[in-house]
Amino acid sequence: MPPRGIWEAREAQSVTWMERVAEPPASSPPAAATAAALQPSRAQQLMGAMAPKLAQLTDEVLYADVWARPGLSPRDRSLITVSALIAMNRPDQLRSHLTLGRTNGLTQDEIAETLTHLAFYAGWPNAVTATGVARDVYIGKP
């Protein structure tokens, strides 16, 4: 029986394509991924019972679309978000975004410089409040 496959000439050489490789069967995601997908997101935990659509938009638009856009790095998005939260004096949200920013590569020195700079634009009290939150995230509670 002749070999099964396709023969093709390429660069004056005979290329032999042997048996077709079958598509692998659709496999289920790894157990850890499945378990993670079944866990409610942080937005679902915080808002899902009270405002399910807000939680859904947070997951699907804010985090899955806006934060995933390629125009800015996660580090830069974190710096922008942290700066806005400092300017608006939102310490509760600032804590989680500083933690994320730290994961995304924002250093303690960069946050210190951001706080100092924003004190002149966003107000001294906002910067002082944010400094306490940043201290907790980067250094730990005294």
JSON list of C-alpha atoms in Angstrom, two decimals:
[
{"chain": "A", "resi": 1, "resn": "MET", "atom": "CA", "xyz": [0.00, 0.00, 0.00]},
{"chain": "A", "resi": 2, "resn": "PRO", "atom": "CA", "xyz": [1.49, 3.41, -0.91]},
{"chain": "A", "resi": 3, "resn": "PRO", "atom": "CA", "xyz": [2.07, 5.89, 1.92]},
{"chain": "A", "resi": 4, "resn": "ARG", "atom": "CA", "xyz": [-0.91, 8.02, 2.73]},
{"chain": "A", "resi": 5, "resn": "GLY", "atom": "CA", "xyz": [-0.48, 11.75, 2.61]},
{"chain": "A", "resi": 6, "resn": "ILE", "atom": "CA", "xyz": [0.25, 14.64, 0.27]},
{"chain": "A", "resi": 7, "resn": "TRP", "atom": "CA", "xyz": [3.34, 15.21, -1.83]},
{"chain": "A", "resi": 8, "resn": "GLU", "atom": "CA", "xyz": [4.43, 18.71, -2.67]},
{"chain": "A", "resi": 9, "resn": "ALA", "atom": "CA", "xyz": [7.49, 20.26, -4.28]},
{"chain": "A", "resi": 10, "resn": "ARG", "atom": "CA", "xyz": [9.18, 22.93, -2.28]},
{"chain": "A", "resi": 11, "resn": "GLU", "atom": "CA", "xyz": [12.50, 24.58, -3.11]},
{"chain": "A", "resi": 12, "resn": "ALA", "atom": "CA", "xyz": [13.15, 21.86, -5.68]},
{"chain": "A", "resi": 13, "resn": "GLN", "atom": "CA", "xyz": [12.86, 19.25, -2.96]},
{"chain": "A", "resi": 14, "resn": "SER", "atom": "CA", "xyz": [10.09, 16.77, -2.58]},
{"chain": "A", "resi": 15, "resn": "VAL", "atom": "CA", "xyz": [8.15, 17.38, 0.59]},
{"chain": "A", "resi": 16, "resn": "THR", "atom": "CA", "xyz": [6.13, 14.48, 1.85]},
{"chain": "A", "resi": 17, "resn": "TRP", "atom": "CA", "xyz": [3.22, 15.13, 4.12]},
{"chain": "A", "resi": 18, "resn": "MET", "atom": "CA", "xyz": [2.33, 11.97, 5.88]},
{"chain": "A", "resi": 19, "resn": "GLU", "atom": "CA", "xyz": [-0.92, 11.08, 7.63]},
{"chain": "A", "resi": 20, "resn": "ARG", "atom": "CA", "xyz": [-3.12, 13.92, 8.64]},
{"chain": "A", "resi": 21, "resn": "VAL", "atom": "CA", "xyz": [-2.95, 14.76, 12.28]},
{"chain": "A", "resi": 22, "resn": "ALA", "atom": "CA", "xyz": [-6.40, 14.60, 13.74]},
{"chain": "A", "resi": 23, "resn": "GLU", "atom": "CA", "xyz": [-7.68, 17.47, 15.79]},
{"chain": "A", "resi": 24, "resn": "PRO", "atom": "CA", "xyz": [-7.33, 16.61, 19.43]},
{"chain": "A", "resi": 25, "resn": "PRO", "atom": "CA", "xyz": [-10.67, 15.90, 21.03]},
{"chain": "A", "resi": 26, "resn": "ALA", "atom": "CA", "xyz": [-12.17, 18.82, 22.84]},
{"chain": "A", "resi": 27, "resn": "SER", "atom": "CA", "xyz": [-10.90, 18.48, 26.33]},
{"chain": "A", "resi": 28, "resn": "SER", "atom": "CA", "xyz": [-12.31, 19.94, 29.42]},
{"chain": "A", "resi": 29, "resn": "PRO", "atom": "CA", "xyz": [-10.28, 22.66, 31.13]},
{"chain": "A", "resi": 30, "resn": "PRO", "atom": "CA", "xyz": [-7.97, 21.61, 33.92]},
{"chain": "A", "resi": 31, "resn": "ALA", "atom": "CA", "xyz": [-9.71, 20.97, 37.22]},
{"chain": "A", "resi": 32, "resn": "ALA", "atom": "CA", "xyz": [-8.10, 24.06, 38.81]},
{"chain": "A", "resi": 33, "resn": "ALA", "atom": "CA", "xyz": [-9.39, 26.30, 36.00]},
{"chain": "A", "resi": 34, "resn": "THR", "atom": "CA", "xyz": [-12.85, 24.80, 36.29]},
{"chain": "A", "resi": 35, "resn": "ALA", "atom": "CA", "xyz": [-12.85, 25.29, 40.05]},
{"chain": "A", "resi": 36, "resn": "ALA", "atom": "CA", "xyz": [-11.66, 28.89, 39.64]},
{"chain": "A", "resi": 37, "resn": "ALA", "atom": "CA", "xyz": [-14.39, 29.58, 37.09]},
{"chain": "A", "resi": 38, "resn": "LEU", "atom": "CA", "xyz": [-16.99, 28.31, 39.54]},
{"chain": "A", "resi": 39, "resn": "GLN", "atom": "CA", "xyz": [-15.78, 30.67, 42.26]},
{"chain": "A", "resi": 40, "resn": "PRO", "atom": "CA", "xyz": [-17.52, 34.05, 42.27]},
{"chain": "A", "resi": 41, "resn": "SER", "atom": "CA", "xyz": [-15.32, 36.95, 41.23]},
{"chain": "A", "resi": 42, "resn": "ARG", "atom": "CA", "xyz": [-14.40, 39.65, 43.71]},
{"chain": "A", "resi": 43, "resn": "ALA", "atom": "CA", "xyz": [-17.00, 41.91, 42.08]},
{"chain": "A", "resi": 44, "resn": "GLN", "atom": "CA", "xyz": [-19.60, 39.18, 42.45]},
{"chain": "A", "resi": 45, "resn": "GLN", "atom": "CA", "xyz": [-18.67, 38.75, 46.11]},
{"chain": "A", "resi": 46, "resn": "LEU", "atom": "CA", "xyz": [-18.85, 42.47, 46.85]},
{"chain": "A", "resi": 47, "resn": "MET", "atom": "CA", "xyz": [-21.80, 43.54, 44.70]},
{"chain": "A", "resi": 48, "resn": "GLY", "atom": "CA", "xyz": [-23.50, 40.49, 43.21]},
{"chain": "A", "resi": 49, "resn": "ALA", "atom": "CA", "xyz": [-26.29, 40.09, 45.75]},
{"chain": "A", "resi": 50, "resn": "MET", "atom": "CA", "xyz": [-27.17, 43.79, 45.74]},
{"chain": "A", "resi": 51, "resn": "ALA", "atom": "CA", "xyz": [-26.33, 44.89, 42.19]},
{"chain": "A", "resi": 52, "resn": "PRO", "atom": "CA", "xyz": [-25.76, 41.86, 39.93]},
{"chain": "A", "resi": 53, "resn": "LYS", "atom": "CA", "xyz": [-25.59, 43.90, 36.70]},
{"chain": "A", "resi": 54, "resn": "LEU", "atom": "CA", "xyz": [-22.96, 46.22, 38.19]},
{"chain": "A", "resi": 55, "resn": "ALA", "atom": "CA", "xyz": [-20.91, 43.17, 39.20]},
{"chain": "A", "resi": 56, "resn": "GLN", "atom": "CA", "xyz": [-21.31, 41.69, 35.71]},
{"chain": "A", "resi": 57, "resn": "LEU", "atom": "CA", "xyz": [-20.23, 44.96, 34.03]},
{"chain": "A", "resi": 58, "resn": "THR", "atom": "CA", "xyz": [-17.29, 45.21, 36.41]},
{"chain": "A", "resi": 59, "resn": "ASP", "atom": "CA", "xyz": [-16.13, 41.72, 35.43]},
{"chain": "A", "resi": 60, "resn": "GLU", "atom": "CA", "xyz": [-16.92, 41.81, 31.72]},
{"chain": "A", "resi": 61, "resn": "VAL", "atom": "CA", "xyz": [-16.30, 45.43, 30.75]},
{"chain": "A", "resi": 62, "resn": "LEU", "atom": "CA", "xyz": [-13.98, 47.01, 33.30]},
{"chain": "A", "resi": 63, "resn": "TYR", "atom": "CA", "xyz": [-11.67, 44.07, 33.96]},
{"chain": "A", "resi": 64, "resn": "ALA", "atom": "CA", "xyz": [-12.08, 41.89, 30.86]},
{"chain": "A", "resi": 65, "resn": "ASP", "atom": "CA", "xyz": [-12.10, 44.77, 28.35]},
{"chain": "A", "resi": 66, "resn": "VAL", "atom": "CA", "xyz": [-10.75, 48.06, 29.69]},
{"chain": "A", "resi": 67, "resn": "TRP", "atom": "CA", "xyz": [-7.97, 46.56, 31.81]},
{"chain": "A", "resi": 68, "resn": "ALA", "atom": "CA", "xyz": [-7.04, 44.11, 29.03]},
{"chain": "A", "resi": 69, "resn": "ARG", "atom": "CA", "xyz": [-6.59, 46.74, 26.30]},
{"chain": "A", "resi": 70, "resn": "PRO", "atom": "CA", "xyz": [-3.05, 46.71, 24.88]},
{"chain": "A", "resi": 71, "resn": "GLY", "atom": "CA", "xyz": [-2.52, 50.50, 24.80]},
{"chain": "A", "resi": 72, "resn": "LEU", "atom": "CA", "xyz": [-1.25, 50.66, 28.38]},
{"chain": "A", "resi": 73, "resn": "SER", "atom": "CA", "xyz": [0.62, 48.16, 30.47]},
{"chain": "A", "resi": 74, "resn": "PRO", "atom": "CA", "xyz": [-1.04, 46.83, 33.63]},
{"chain": "A", "resi": 75, "resn": "ARG", "atom": "CA", "xyz": [1.54, 48.81, 35.61]},
{"chain": "A", "resi": 76, "resn": "ASP", "atom": "CA", "xyz": [0.58, 52.06, 33.90]},
{"chain": "A", "resi": 77, "resn": "ARG", "atom": "CA", "xyz": [-3.14, 51.34, 34.32]},
{"chain": "A", "resi": 78, "resn": "SER", "atom": "CA", "xyz": [-2.51, 50.75, 38.02]},
{"chain": "A", "resi": 79, "resn": "LEU", "atom": "CA", "xyz": [-0.62, 54.04, 38.36]},
{"chain": "A", "resi": 80, "resn": "ILE", "atom": "CA", "xyz": [-3.45, 55.94, 36.67]},
{"chain": "A", "resi": 81, "resn": "THR", "atom": "CA", "xyz": [-6.12, 54.23, 38.76]},
{"chain": "A", "resi": 82, "resn": "VAL", "atom": "CA", "xyz": [-4.20, 54.76, 42.01]},
{"chain": "A", "resi": 83, "resn": "SER", "atom": "CA", "xyz": [-3.68, 58.44, 41.14]},
{"chain": "A", "resi": 84, "resn": "ALA", "atom": "CA", "xyz": [-7.37, 58.94, 40.42]},
{"chain": "A", "resi": 85, "resn": "LEU", "atom": "CA", "xyz": [-8.37, 57.23, 43.67]},
{"chain": "A", "resi": 86, "resn": "ILE", "atom": "CA", "xyz": [-5.94, 59.41, 45.64]},
{"chain": "A", "resi": 87, "resn": "ALA", "atom": "CA", "xyz": [-7.32, 62.54, 43.97]},
{"chain": "A", "resi": 88, "resn": "MET", "atom": "CA", "xyz": [-10.90, 61.49, 44.75]},
{"chain": "A", "resi": 89, "resn": "ASN", "atom": "CA", "xyz": [-10.01, 60.49, 48.34]},
{"chain": "A", "resi": 90, "resn": "ARG", "atom": "CA", "xyz": [-11.24, 56.90, 48.01]},
{"chain": "A", "resi": 91, "resn": "PRO", "atom": "CA", "xyz": [-9.15, 54.98, 50.57]},
{"chain": "A", "resi": 92, "resn": "ASP", "atom": "CA", "xyz": [-11.32, 51.84, 50.55]},
{"chain": "A", "resi": 93, "resn": "GLN", "atom": "CA", "xyz": [-10.83, 51.30, 46.81]},
{"chain": "A", "resi": 94, "resn": "LEU", "atom": "CA", "xyz": [-7.25, 52.59, 46.97]},
{"chain": "A", "resi": 95, "resn": "ARG", "atom": "CA", "xyz": [-6.16, 49.71, 49.21]},
{"chain": "A", "resi": 96, "resn": "SER", "atom": "CA", "xyz": [-7.12, 47.01, 46.70]},
{"chain": "A", "resi": 97, "resn": "HIS", "atom": "CA", "xyz": [-5.71, 48.97, 43.76]},
{"chain": "A", "resi": 98, "resn": "LEU", "atom": "CA", "xyz": [-2.41, 49.60, 45.53]},
{"chain": "A", "resi": 99, "resn": "THR", "atom": "CA", "xyz": [-2.20, 45.87, 46.18]},
{"chain": "A", "resi": 100, "resn": "LEU", "atom": "CA", "xyz": [-2.90, 45.19, 42.50]},
{"chain": "A", "resi": 101, "resn": "GLY", "atom": "CA", "xyz": [-0.46, 47.93, 41.51]},
{"chain": "A", "resi": 102, "resn": "ARG", "atom": "CA", "xyz": [2.23, 46.33, 43.63]},
{"chain": "A", "resi": 103, "resn": "THR", "atom": "CA", "xyz": [1.58, 43.05, 41.81]},
{"chain": "A", "resi": 104, "resn": "ASN", "atom": "CA", "xyz": [1.73, 44.97, 38.51]},
{"chain": "A", "resi": 105, "resn": "GLY", "atom": "CA", "xyz": [5.17, 46.38, 39.37]},
{"chain": "A", "resi": 106, "resn": "LEU", "atom": "CA", "xyz": [4.54, 49.70, 41.12]},
{"chain": "A", "resi": 107, "resn": "THR", "atom": "CA", "xyz": [7.31, 50.19, 43.64]},
{"chain": "A", "resi": 108, "resn": "GLN", "atom": "CA", "xyz": [7.08, 51.81, 47.05]},
{"chain": "A", "resi": 109, "resn": "ASP", "atom": "CA", "xyz": [9.30, 54.66, 45.80]},
{"chain": "A", "resi": 110, "resn": "GLU", "atom": "CA", "xyz": [7.02, 55.30, 42.83]},
{"chain": "A", "resi": 111, "resn": "ILE", "atom": "CA", "xyz": [3.96, 55.43, 45.08]},
{"chain": "A", "resi": 112, "resn": "ALA", "atom": "CA", "xyz": [5.78, 57.78, 47.49]},
{"chain": "A", "resi": 113, "resn": "GLU", "atom": "CA", "xyz": [6.62, 60.13, 44.59]},
{"chain": "A", "resi": 114, "resn": "THR", "atom": "CA", "xyz": [3.04, 59.90, 43.30]},
{"chain": "A", "resi": 115, "resn": "LEU", "atom": "CA", "xyz": [1.69, 60.81, 46.74]},
{"chain": "A", "resi": 116, "resn": "THR", "atom": "CA", "xyz": [4.06, 63.76, 47.05]},
{"chain": "A", "resi": 117, "resn": "HIS", "atom": "CA", "xyz": [3.24, 65.04, 43.57]},
{"chain": "A", "resi": 118, "resn": "LEU", "atom": "CA", "xyz": [-0.51, 64.63, 43.99]},
{"chain": "A", "resi": 119, "resn": "ALA", "atom": "CA", "xyz": [-0.50, 66.51, 47.31]},
{"chain": "A", "resi": 120, "resn": "PHE", "atom": "CA", "xyz": [-0.08, 69.72, 45.28]},
{"chain": "A", "resi": 121, "resn": "TYR", "atom": "CA", "xyz": [-2.84, 68.86, 42.78]},
{"chain": "A", "resi": 122, "resn": "ALA", "atom": "CA", "xyz": [-5.35, 66.77, 44.71]},
{"chain": "A", "resi": 123, "resn": "GLY", "atom": "CA", "xyz": [-4.94, 68.33, 48.14]},
{"chain": "A", "resi": 124, "resn": "TRP", "atom": "CA", "xyz": [-2.80, 67.66, 51.17]},
{"chain": "A", "resi": 125, "resn": "PRO", "atom": "CA", "xyz": [-5.51, 65.80, 53.13]},
{"chain": "A", "resi": 126, "resn": "ASN", "atom": "CA", "xyz": [-6.08, 63.37, 50.25]},
{"chain": "A", "resi": 127, "resn": "ALA", "atom": "CA", "xyz": [-2.35, 62.65, 50.01]},
{"chain": "A", "resi": 128, "resn": "VAL", "atom": "CA", "xyz": [-2.03, 62.17, 53.78]},
{"chain": "A", "resi": 129, "resn": "THR", "atom": "CA", "xyz": [-4.98, 59.76, 53.87]},
{"chain": "A", "resi": 130, "resn": "ALA", "atom": "CA", "xyz": [-3.56, 57.84, 50.90]},
{"chain": "A", "resi": 131, "resn": "THR", "atom": "CA", "xyz": [-0.13, 57.70, 52.55]},
{"chain": "A", "resi": 132, "resn": "GLY", "atom": "CA", "xyz": [-1.60, 55.75, 55.46]},
{"chain": "A", "resi": 133, "resn": "VAL", "atom": "CA", "xyz": [-3.20, 53.26, 53.06]},
{"chain": "A", "resi": 134, "resn": "ALA", "atom": "CA", "xyz": [0.03, 52.94, 51.05]},
{"chain": "A", "resi": 135, "resn": "ARG", "atom": "CA", "xyz": [2.02, 52.36, 54.25]},
{"chain": "A", "resi": 136, "resn": "ASP", "atom": "CA", "xyz": [-0.34, 49.52, 55.18]},
{"chain": "A", "resi": 137, "resn": "VAL", "atom": "CA", "xyz": [0.02, 47.92, 51.74]},
{"chain": "A", "resi": 138, "resn": "TYR", "atom": "CA", "xyz": [3.76, 48.38, 51.23]},
{"chain": "A", "resi": 139, "resn": "ILE", "atom": "CA", "xyz": [5.15, 48.27, 54.77]},
{"chain": "A", "resi": 140, "resn": "GLY", "atom": "CA", "xyz": [2.41, 46.77, 56.91]},
{"chain": "A", "resi": 141, "resn": "LYS", "atom": "CA", "xyz": [0.37, 48.16, 59.74]},
{"chain": "A", "resi": 142, "resn": "PRO", "atom": "CA", "xyz": [2.41, 49.75, 62.54]}
]
